[in-house]
Amino acid sequence: MNPLDFIYNRKSVRQFKQTAVPNEIIVEIVKAGTYAPSPKHQQNWHFVVLQNKAIIESMGEIVRKSHERIGQLAKDEKDFKKHMSVINYYTCFKDAPVVILVYACPYQMLEYKILESNDVPREVLEVLQSPQSGAQGIGAAIENMLLAATALGYGSCYMTGPTHAKCEIETLIDFEQPGYELMSMVALGEAADLTPAQPPRKPLEDVLTFID
Ligand SMILES: Cc1cc2nc3c(=O)[nH]c(=O)nc-3n(C[C@H](O)[C@H](O)[C@H](O)COP(=O)(O)O)c2cc1C
């Protein structure tokens, strides 16, 4: 057994059994998320757990309609159809027994504020911001959650697609945390039998460079 199996065995799961996930498991997975590194340890995240089937399904419908509305901006029917062909990428959370919404508040970079008040050129300020550290912290937290889910025997999917409907989602769930915005969600549950395998990776030599 490879000690890294919990990494290599993770895959995006988009079909779920309807069995409930115990609250202790959900809490453990979110806790694992909070053990991720974050820029200057600001822990700029907040997690909202949804388990109500009717709410999750309504959210799926809201995202479908939003995706359709956006698609209608396409110039012709052919492009609209192409846009709609990826609808499952946006709505596959709708059959999950649990959806964890991940909110973020902006990363407060002290150096940025100092330099900004010192009229440092915009290009310098842009370089400081370019790593999007706040978003990277959220990614780290979510990856921890996905790995924890895998290690505990659950399937999960990291999703940013549905966030185009974030305002309507907030209204649906009646949740608002001032200063925070919906960045991603994690669909979670027992994987259905026979879910598709993880897609192959680029060969390591294509993505890895050693410099002597
Ligand atoms: C930032 C991010 C956003 C993603 N958003 C979605 C999404 O909206 N819908 C979806 O079905 N999968 C989404 N995924 C999952 C990717 O499609 C998936 O990780 C990739 O195809 C590789 O497959 P694997 O996770 O099975 O290894 C997202 C992944 C990441 C890291």
XYZ file of N, CA and C and ligand atoms in Angstrom:
667
model
N 0.827 -1.207 0.000
C 0.000 0.000 0.000
C 0.868 1.267 0.000
N 0.541 2.180 -0.895
C 1.279 3.440 -0.973
C 0.676 4.430 0.032
N 1.503 5.051 0.880
C 0.924 6.002 1.859
C 0.215 7.180 1.192
N 0.472 7.388 -0.107
C -0.190 8.493 -0.815
C -1.440 8.037 -1.572
N -1.894 6.827 -1.296
C -3.085 6.327 -2.010
C -4.282 7.262 -1.864
N -4.403 7.903 -0.705
C -5.562 8.785 -0.494
C -5.522 9.972 -1.465
N -4.328 10.244 -1.993
C -4.230 11.296 -3.027
C -4.527 10.687 -4.399
N -3.877 9.549 -4.676
C -4.035 8.964 -6.014
C -5.436 8.383 -6.234
N -6.125 8.039 -5.171
C -7.478 7.462 -5.319
C -8.582 8.511 -5.390
N -8.249 9.761 -5.109
C -9.308 10.784 -5.203
C -9.692 10.987 -6.659
N -10.971 11.162 -6.886
C -11.426 11.529 -8.225
C -12.689 12.354 -8.051
N -13.069 13.096 -9.069
C -14.310 13.864 -8.984
C -15.482 12.914 -9.171
N -16.366 12.906 -8.196
C -17.557 12.050 -8.240
C -18.763 12.941 -8.501
N -19.524 12.580 -9.540
C -20.670 13.421 -9.927
C -21.998 12.675 -9.846
N -21.931 11.408 -9.365
C -23.169 10.636 -9.140
C -23.071 10.015 -7.754
N -24.164 10.114 -7.020
C -24.118 9.730 -5.603
C -25.259 8.788 -5.240
N -25.003 7.972 -4.202
C -26.102 7.231 -3.569
C -26.858 8.215 -2.680
N -28.073 7.871 -2.336
C -28.871 8.814 -1.536
C -28.660 8.652 -0.027
N -27.760 7.750 0.352
C -27.520 7.543 1.789
C -26.994 8.830 2.439
N -27.528 9.104 3.631
C -27.109 10.328 4.333
C -25.656 10.195 4.798
N -24.978 11.305 4.899
C -23.614 11.313 5.441
C -23.724 11.788 6.897
N -23.216 10.981 7.856
C -23.335 11.404 9.262
C -22.695 12.766 9.509
N -23.322 13.537 10.408
C -22.804 14.878 10.706
C -21.350 14.851 11.187
N -20.977 13.789 11.960
C -19.582 13.729 12.462
C -18.606 13.669 11.286
N -19.019 12.959 10.229
C -18.138 12.849 9.051
C -18.029 14.218 8.368
N -19.163 14.894 8.237
C -19.147 16.208 7.575
C -18.260 17.175 8.368
N -18.422 17.133 9.694
C -17.622 18.032 10.546
C -16.132 17.703 10.413
N -15.813 16.412 10.372
C -14.402 15.984 10.242
C -13.816 16.496 8.914
N -14.621 16.416 7.864
C -14.146 16.851 6.537
C -13.926 18.366 6.522
N -14.860 19.106 7.111
C -14.681 20.573 7.155
C -13.478 20.919 8.040
N -13.343 20.179 9.140
C -12.182 20.413 10.025
C -10.871 20.219 9.239
N -10.834 19.161 8.440
C -9.628 18.927 7.622
C -9.394 20.129 6.711
N -10.481 20.711 6.185
C -10.354 21.910 5.351
C -9.682 23.040 6.107
N -10.052 23.186 7.389
C -9.515 24.310 8.172
C -8.050 24.100 8.578
N -7.534 22.889 8.351
C -6.115 22.643 8.641
C -5.236 22.977 7.438
N -5.834 23.497 6.384
C -5.049 23.903 5.210
C -4.258 25.166 5.538
N -3.172 25.387 4.811
C -2.485 26.669 4.962
C -3.347 27.773 4.367
N -3.195 28.996 4.877
C -3.888 30.136 4.261
C -2.966 31.336 4.354
N -3.123 32.298 3.449
C -2.174 33.410 3.439
C -2.164 34.157 4.777
N -0.986 34.263 5.362
C -0.767 34.867 6.692
C -1.740 34.301 7.734
N -2.096 33.076 7.537
C -2.987 32.350 8.451
C -4.293 33.118 8.711
N -4.795 33.763 7.659
C -6.021 34.547 7.859
C -7.280 33.682 7.832
N -7.125 32.430 7.383
C -8.269 31.489 7.406
C -9.526 32.185 6.864
N -9.368 32.684 5.651
C -10.398 33.561 5.073
C -11.583 32.785 4.496
N -12.012 31.750 5.192
C -13.072 30.896 4.675
C -14.246 30.782 5.633
N -15.385 30.376 5.089
C -16.559 30.022 5.897
C -17.307 28.933 5.130
N -17.758 27.921 5.833
C -18.378 26.757 5.182
C -19.850 26.662 5.578
N -20.700 26.420 4.614
C -22.139 26.269 4.883
C -22.562 24.890 4.364
N -23.105 24.081 5.264
C -23.468 22.709 4.901
C -24.959 22.627 4.566
N -25.265 22.093 3.403
C -26.656 21.872 3.004
C -26.918 20.370 2.925
N -28.007 19.921 3.549
C -28.372 18.503 3.494
C -29.836 18.319 3.097
N -30.560 19.432 3.044
C -31.984 19.354 2.734
C -32.156 19.092 1.235
N -32.751 17.927 0.908
C -32.847 17.492 -0.496
C -33.582 18.530 -1.353
N -34.670 19.083 -0.800
C -35.467 20.033 -1.583
C -34.644 21.283 -1.889
N -33.857 21.733 -0.901
C -33.031 22.934 -1.127
C -31.942 22.642 -2.161
N -31.320 21.470 -2.040
C -30.238 21.129 -2.984
C -30.810 21.026 -4.404
N -31.978 20.412 -4.529
C -32.586 20.292 -5.864
C -32.973 21.667 -6.418
N -33.533 22.523 -5.550
C -33.896 23.879 -6.010
C -32.659 24.633 -6.459
N -31.557 24.416 -5.747
C -30.307 25.086 -6.123
C -29.869 24.603 -7.512
N -30.048 23.299 -7.760
C -29.728 22.746 -9.085
C -30.557 23.428 -10.166
N -31.815 23.638 -9.882
C -32.719 24.262 -10.843
C -32.342 25.735 -11.067
N -31.982 26.413 -9.980
C -31.553 27.816 -10.086
C -30.309 27.926 -10.978
N -29.362 27.014 -10.764
C -28.112 27.059 -11.536
C -28.401 26.713 -12.999
N -29.295 25.744 -13.233
C -29.639 25.386 -14.618
C -30.223 26.593 -15.343
N -31.154 27.276 -14.680
C -31.795 28.438 -15.314
C -30.778 29.557 -15.560
N -29.879 29.761 -14.584
C -28.867 30.813 -14.733
C -27.940 30.470 -15.909
N -27.566 29.189 -16.008
C -26.688 28.745 -17.101
C -27.382 28.971 -18.452
N -28.683 28.708 -18.471
C -29.465 28.875 -19.705
C -29.532 30.374 -20.078
N -29.799 31.202 -19.057
C -29.881 32.660 -19.305
C -28.573 33.186 -19.873
N -27.455 32.729 -19.293
C -26.148 33.191 -19.776
C -25.936 32.700 -21.209
N -26.323 31.447 -21.468
C -26.164 30.847 -22.803
C -26.950 31.600 -23.861
N -28.073 32.194 -23.445
C -28.900 32.918 -24.420
C -28.213 34.181 -24.925
N -27.106 34.541 -24.282
C -26.333 35.689 -24.778
C -25.511 35.297 -26.004
N -25.393 33.985 -26.261
C -24.645 33.519 -27.446
C -25.369 33.996 -28.705
N -24.561 34.194 -29.785
C -25.156 34.806 -30.980
C -26.062 33.848 -31.739
N -25.732 32.564 -31.724
C -26.603 31.656 -32.495
C -26.958 30.397 -31.702
N -27.909 29.677 -32.265
C -28.472 28.490 -31.627
C -27.409 27.404 -31.424
N -26.474 27.314 -32.407
C -25.437 26.271 -32.329
C -24.572 26.487 -31.066
N -24.151 27.731 -30.845
C -23.319 28.019 -29.672
C -24.119 27.874 -28.377
N -25.404 28.220 -28.437
C -26.266 28.036 -27.259
C -26.309 26.544 -26.895
N -26.460 25.714 -27.933
C -26.536 24.262 -27.673
C -25.224 23.741 -27.089
N -24.098 24.249 -27.623
C -22.777 23.829 -27.094
C -22.670 24.228 -25.626
N -23.106 25.444 -25.332
C -23.080 25.960 -23.958
C -23.921 25.053 -23.050
N -25.087 24.661 -23.547
C -25.977 23.833 -22.729
C -25.473 22.392 -22.603
N -24.582 21.975 -23.522
C -24.128 20.573 -23.495
C -23.282 20.281 -22.246
N -22.768 21.334 -21.590
C -21.941 21.109 -20.398
C -22.744 21.353 -19.113
N -24.062 21.339 -19.220
C -24.902 21.678 -18.064
C -24.608 20.790 -16.849
N -24.260 19.519 -17.103
C -24.009 18.614 -15.976
C -22.806 19.083 -15.143
N -21.859 19.744 -15.787
C -20.678 20.264 -15.089
C -21.096 21.313 -14.057
N -22.238 21.961 -14.307
C -22.722 23.028 -13.426
C -23.717 22.530 -12.378
N -24.411 21.450 -12.701
C -25.544 21.072 -11.837
C -25.419 19.680 -11.204
N -24.277 19.000 -11.399
C -24.209 17.605 -10.939
C -24.312 17.477 -9.411
N -24.170 18.593 -8.689
C -24.318 18.539 -7.226
C -25.757 18.226 -6.815
N -26.693 18.367 -7.753
C -28.123 18.318 -7.377
C -28.551 16.958 -6.818
N -27.800 15.900 -7.133
C -28.159 14.573 -6.610
C -27.318 14.180 -5.391
N -26.454 15.084 -4.940
C -25.599 14.749 -3.792
C -26.398 14.906 -2.497
N -26.181 14.017 -1.517
C -26.886 14.184 -0.239
C -26.381 15.382 0.576
N -25.146 15.813 0.278
C -24.574 16.959 1.005
C -23.890 17.891 -0.004
N -24.109 19.170 0.198
C -23.337 20.162 -0.562
C -22.737 21.131 0.458
N -21.425 21.314 0.374
C -20.769 22.272 1.273
C -20.417 23.511 0.455
N -21.031 24.629 0.821
C -20.736 25.887 0.127
C -19.514 26.512 0.788
N -18.602 27.000 -0.026
C -17.377 27.572 0.529
C -17.340 29.069 0.208
N -17.383 29.849 1.273
C -17.351 31.311 1.161
C -15.957 31.810 1.508
N -15.587 32.957 0.931
C -14.286 33.553 1.258
C -14.434 35.046 1.469
N -13.612 35.569 2.376
C -13.493 37.034 2.465
C -12.123 37.375 1.887
N -11.943 38.615 1.433
C -10.673 38.949 0.784
C -9.480 38.805 1.738
N -8.362 38.400 1.172
C -7.093 38.350 1.917
C -6.642 39.794 2.147
N -6.380 40.123 3.404
C -5.945 41.481 3.745
C -4.419 41.539 3.690
N -3.887 42.186 2.651
C -2.429 42.242 2.539
C -1.934 43.604 3.051
N -1.325 43.551 4.215
C -0.850 44.775 4.872
C 0.102 45.555 3.956
N 1.053 44.813 3.336
C 2.052 45.464 2.476
C 1.381 46.232 1.349
N 0.321 45.625 0.803
C -0.401 46.263 -0.300
C -0.951 47.609 0.164
N -1.566 47.596 1.334
C -2.199 48.816 1.840
C -1.148 49.912 2.085
N 0.004 49.480 2.659
C 1.076 50.457 2.921
C 1.544 51.076 1.604
N 1.847 50.188 0.638
C 2.392 50.691 -0.627
C 1.364 51.536 -1.372
N 0.102 51.117 -1.288
C -0.961 51.878 -1.960
C -1.036 53.300 -1.384
N -0.927 53.385 -0.052
C -1.022 54.717 0.558
C 0.244 55.542 0.295
N 1.307 54.843 -0.187
C 2.536 55.554 -0.545
C 2.607 55.842 -2.050
N 1.472 55.703 -2.719
C 1.361 55.995 -4.155
C 2.337 55.205 -5.021
N 2.581 53.964 -4.635
C 3.427 53.087 -5.444
C 2.700 52.827 -6.774
N 3.458 52.737 -7.906
C 2.780 52.543 -9.196
C 1.862 51.317 -9.212
N 0.785 51.459 -9.981
C -0.236 50.401 -10.079
C 0.363 49.051 -10.487
N 1.360 49.084 -11.404
C 1.961 47.812 -11.883
C 2.559 47.040 -10.707
N 3.179 47.764 -9.775
C 3.794 47.090 -8.617
C 2.691 46.468 -7.757
N 1.615 47.224 -7.562
C 0.510 46.713 -6.744
C -0.117 45.488 -7.408
N -0.201 45.530 -8.747
C -0.803 44.391 -9.465
C 0.049 43.130 -9.313
N 1.380 43.318 -9.336
C 2.267 42.157 -9.169
C 2.037 41.532 -7.796
N 1.865 42.389 -6.787
C 1.642 41.870 -5.424
C 0.355 41.049 -5.344
N -0.639 41.502 -6.108
C -1.949 40.836 -6.022
C -2.070 39.634 -6.935
N -1.141 39.539 -7.907
C -1.353 38.546 -8.967
C -1.438 37.089 -8.490
N -0.837 36.701 -7.380
C -1.013 35.287 -6.979
C -2.423 34.957 -6.466
N -3.264 35.979 -6.297
C -4.620 35.744 -5.786
C -4.602 34.824 -4.561
N -3.832 35.243 -3.576
C -3.577 34.394 -2.412
C -4.854 33.970 -1.689
N -5.835 34.873 -1.620
C -7.094 34.512 -0.959
C -7.716 33.287 -1.611
N -7.774 33.308 -2.946
C -8.371 32.180 -3.680
C -7.518 30.918 -3.516
N -6.179 31.121 -3.464
C -5.311 29.939 -3.301
C -5.558 29.264 -1.950
N -5.814 30.069 -0.918
C -6.106 29.490 0.402
C -7.390 28.668 0.366
N -8.382 29.179 -0.364
C -9.645 28.440 -0.490
C -9.405 27.110 -1.214
N -8.565 27.174 -2.263
C -8.244 25.938 -3.003
C -7.568 24.917 -2.105
N -6.655 25.420 -1.244
C -5.952 24.501 -0.337
C -6.950 23.855 0.625
N -7.878 24.668 1.150
C -8.868 24.123 2.093
C -9.743 23.074 1.396
N -10.152 23.382 0.179
C -11.041 22.436 -0.508
C -10.302 21.145 -0.831
N -9.052 21.258 -1.275
C -8.313 20.023 -1.575
C -8.188 19.161 -0.309
N -7.922 19.805 0.829
C -7.885 19.032 2.090
C -9.208 18.306 2.312
N -10.316 19.003 2.032
C -11.630 18.381 2.243
C -11.839 17.199 1.296
N -11.408 17.365 0.045
C -11.586 16.273 -0.927
C -10.757 15.056 -0.517
N -9.538 15.328 -0.044
C -8.668 14.214 0.364
C -9.207 13.538 1.621
N -9.742 14.361 2.541
C -10.331 13.781 3.756
C -11.529 12.910 3.366
N -12.356 13.411 2.464
C -13.526 12.635 2.023
C -13.075 11.301 1.432
N -12.049 11.338 0.599
C -11.546 10.096 -0.024
C -11.065 9.136 1.054
N -10.263 9.668 1.994
C -9.703 8.805 3.049
C -10.815 8.190 3.899
N -11.939 8.901 4.029
C -13.050 8.398 4.854
C -14.050 7.568 4.030
N -13.733 7.380 2.749
C -14.564 6.494 1.905
C -15.717 7.196 1.191
N -15.671 8.532 1.098
C -16.753 9.274 0.434
C -16.275 9.882 -0.882
N -17.245 10.101 -1.757
C -16.955 10.734 -3.036
C -17.235 12.227 -2.936
N -16.543 12.991 -3.763
C -16.725 14.450 -3.697
C -16.409 15.070 -5.049
N -16.898 16.277 -5.231
C -16.547 17.026 -6.433
C -16.384 18.503 -6.086
N -15.268 19.052 -6.476
C -14.947 20.484 -6.298
C -15.657 21.223 -7.413
N -16.478 22.211 -7.109
C -17.234 22.894 -8.161
C -17.206 24.416 -8.007
N -16.755 25.086 -9.053
C -16.881 26.550 -9.074
C -17.951 26.985 -10.071
N -18.272 26.073 -11.015
C -19.231 26.418 -12.076
C -20.521 27.050 -11.558
N -21.152 26.469 -10.533
C -22.470 26.977 -10.112
C -22.455 28.377 -9.520
N -21.262 28.936 -9.265
C -21.227 30.213 -8.536
C -21.783 31.383 -9.354
N -22.017 31.170 -10.664
C -22.600 32.303 -11.417
C -24.011 32.623 -10.909
N -24.573 31.683 -10.143
C -25.914 31.933 -9.591
C -25.828 32.289 -8.100
N -24.669 32.835 -7.682
C -24.449 33.020 -6.231
C -25.510 33.901 -5.557
N -25.985 34.936 -6.241
C -26.972 35.830 -5.586
C -28.276 35.067 -5.334
N -28.718 34.313 -6.369
C -29.970 33.567 -6.194
C -29.810 32.446 -5.163
N -28.614 31.861 -5.124
C -28.363 30.793 -4.137
C -28.465 31.376 -2.721
N -27.878 32.566 -2.553
C -27.927 33.202 -1.233
C -29.365 33.465 -0.796
N -30.186 33.907 -1.759
C -31.592 34.163 -1.437
C -32.278 32.841 -1.062
N -32.006 31.793 -1.843
C -32.638 30.491 -1.586
C -32.322 29.979 -0.191
N -31.045 30.053 0.189
C -30.669 29.458 1.486
C -30.769 30.475 2.614
N -31.082 31.722 2.254
C -31.247 32.780 3.245
C -29.994 32.899 4.121
N -28.853 32.929 3.461
C -27.591 33.069 4.195
C -26.771 34.195 3.571
N -26.268 35.036 4.422
C -25.379 36.085 3.939
C -24.382 36.385 5.036
N -23.122 36.394 4.696
C -22.085 36.731 5.685
C -21.390 37.974 5.137
N -21.634 39.150 5.749
C -21.067 40.368 5.181
C -19.560 40.240 4.936
N -19.125 40.682 3.767
C -17.702 40.639 3.418
C -17.274 39.323 2.791
N -18.138 38.334 2.789
C -17.799 37.021 2.230
C -18.580 36.790 0.936
N -17.947 36.070 0.001
C -18.707 35.694 -1.198
C -18.533 34.215 -1.509
N -19.528 33.669 -2.193
C -19.490 32.240 -2.536
C -18.424 32.015 -3.607
N -17.444 31.157 -3.290
C -16.326 30.908 -4.212
C -16.459 29.557 -4.896
N -16.971 28.571 -4.179
C -16.962 27.201 -4.668
C -17.975 26.398 -3.870
N -18.202 25.182 -4.322
C -18.954 24.247 -3.489
C -18.347 22.864 -3.640
N -18.638 22.031 -2.651
C -18.172 20.639 -2.701
C -19.396 19.740 -2.601
N -19.623 18.942 -3.647
C -20.681 17.932 -3.593
C -20.084 16.730 -2.878
N -20.844 16.169 -1.945
C -20.291 15.112 -1.093
C -21.317 14.017 -0.858
N -20.855 12.785 -0.863
C -21.747 11.671 -0.553
C -21.073 10.356 -0.891
N -21.823 9.276 -0.654
C -21.296 7.977 -1.062
C -21.371 7.913 -2.576
N -20.277 7.564 -3.214
C -20.265 7.507 -4.682
C -21.232 6.432 -5.175
N -21.930 6.716 -6.278
C -22.766 5.691 -6.912
C -21.858 4.568 -7.397
N -22.450 3.396 -7.640
C -21.641 2.296 -8.179
C -21.181 2.700 -9.581
N -19.982 2.309 -9.924
C -19.469 2.504 -11.286
C -19.418 3.967 -11.740
N -18.861 4.839 -10.943
C -18.657 6.222 -11.416
C -17.411 6.245 -12.310
N -17.363 7.186 -13.264
C -16.222 7.210 -14.197
C -14.881 7.332 -13.465
N -13.868 6.721 -14.092
C -12.520 6.755 -13.495
C -11.961 8.170 -13.585
N -10.923 8.383 -12.800
C -10.215 9.665 -12.840
C -9.590 9.829 -14.230
N -9.679 11.016 -14.841
C -9.041 11.171 -16.160
C -7.514 11.092 -16.043
N -6.853 10.676 -17.139
C -5.387 10.551 -17.055
C -4.709 11.896 -16.863
N -3.519 11.850 -16.292
C -2.732 13.066 -16.050
C -1.775 13.310 -17.210
N -1.341 14.575 -17.370
C -0.264 14.868 -18.318
C 0.966 14.111 -17.838
N 1.815 13.652 -18.755
C 3.038 12.974 -18.293
C 3.840 13.930 -17.416
N 4.423 13.381 -16.365
C 5.155 14.209 -15.402
C 6.243 15.041 -16.083
N 6.910 14.422 -17.085
C 8.012 15.159 -17.730
C 7.515 16.405 -18.464
N 6.211 16.456 -18.771
C 5.669 17.653 -19.442
C 5.384 18.790 -18.460
N 5.269 18.455 -17.195
C 4.859 19.490 -16.234
C 5.899 19.725 -15.133
N 7.030 19.062 -15.263
C 8.044 19.149 -14.206
C 9.382 19.583 -14.790
N 9.975 20.578 -14.180
C 11.307 21.041 -14.617
C 12.230 21.084 -13.404
N 13.350 20.421 -13.508
C 14.396 20.576 -12.482
C 15.435 21.548 -13.020
N 15.869 22.467 -12.218
C 16.951 23.355 -12.649
C 18.149 23.132 -11.740
N 19.273 22.714 -12.358
C 20.468 22.423 -11.540
C 21.148 23.715 -11.108
C -11.111 25.130 -9.186
C -11.865 23.928 -9.721
C -13.157 24.093 -10.172
C -13.896 22.991 -10.615
N -15.197 23.176 -10.978
C -15.933 22.126 -11.375
C -17.307 22.289 -11.690
O -17.860 23.370 -11.647
N -18.002 21.195 -12.055
C -17.435 19.939 -12.112
O -18.152 18.985 -12.429
N -16.122 19.746 -11.812
C -15.369 20.803 -11.449
N -14.049 20.632 -11.097
C -13.465 19.276 -11.135
C -12.569 19.085 -12.366
O -13.340 19.013 -13.532
C -11.759 17.790 -12.154
O -10.959 17.943 -11.002
C -10.852 17.451 -13.348
O -11.637 17.162 -14.465
C -9.941 16.259 -13.033
O -10.686 15.134 -12.640
P -10.464 14.421 -11.226
O -10.870 15.414 -10.165
O -11.384 13.234 -11.264
O -9.045 14.043 -11.105
C -13.295 21.705 -10.645
C -11.999 21.544 -10.177
C -11.293 22.640 -9.709
C -9.910 22.440 -9.158
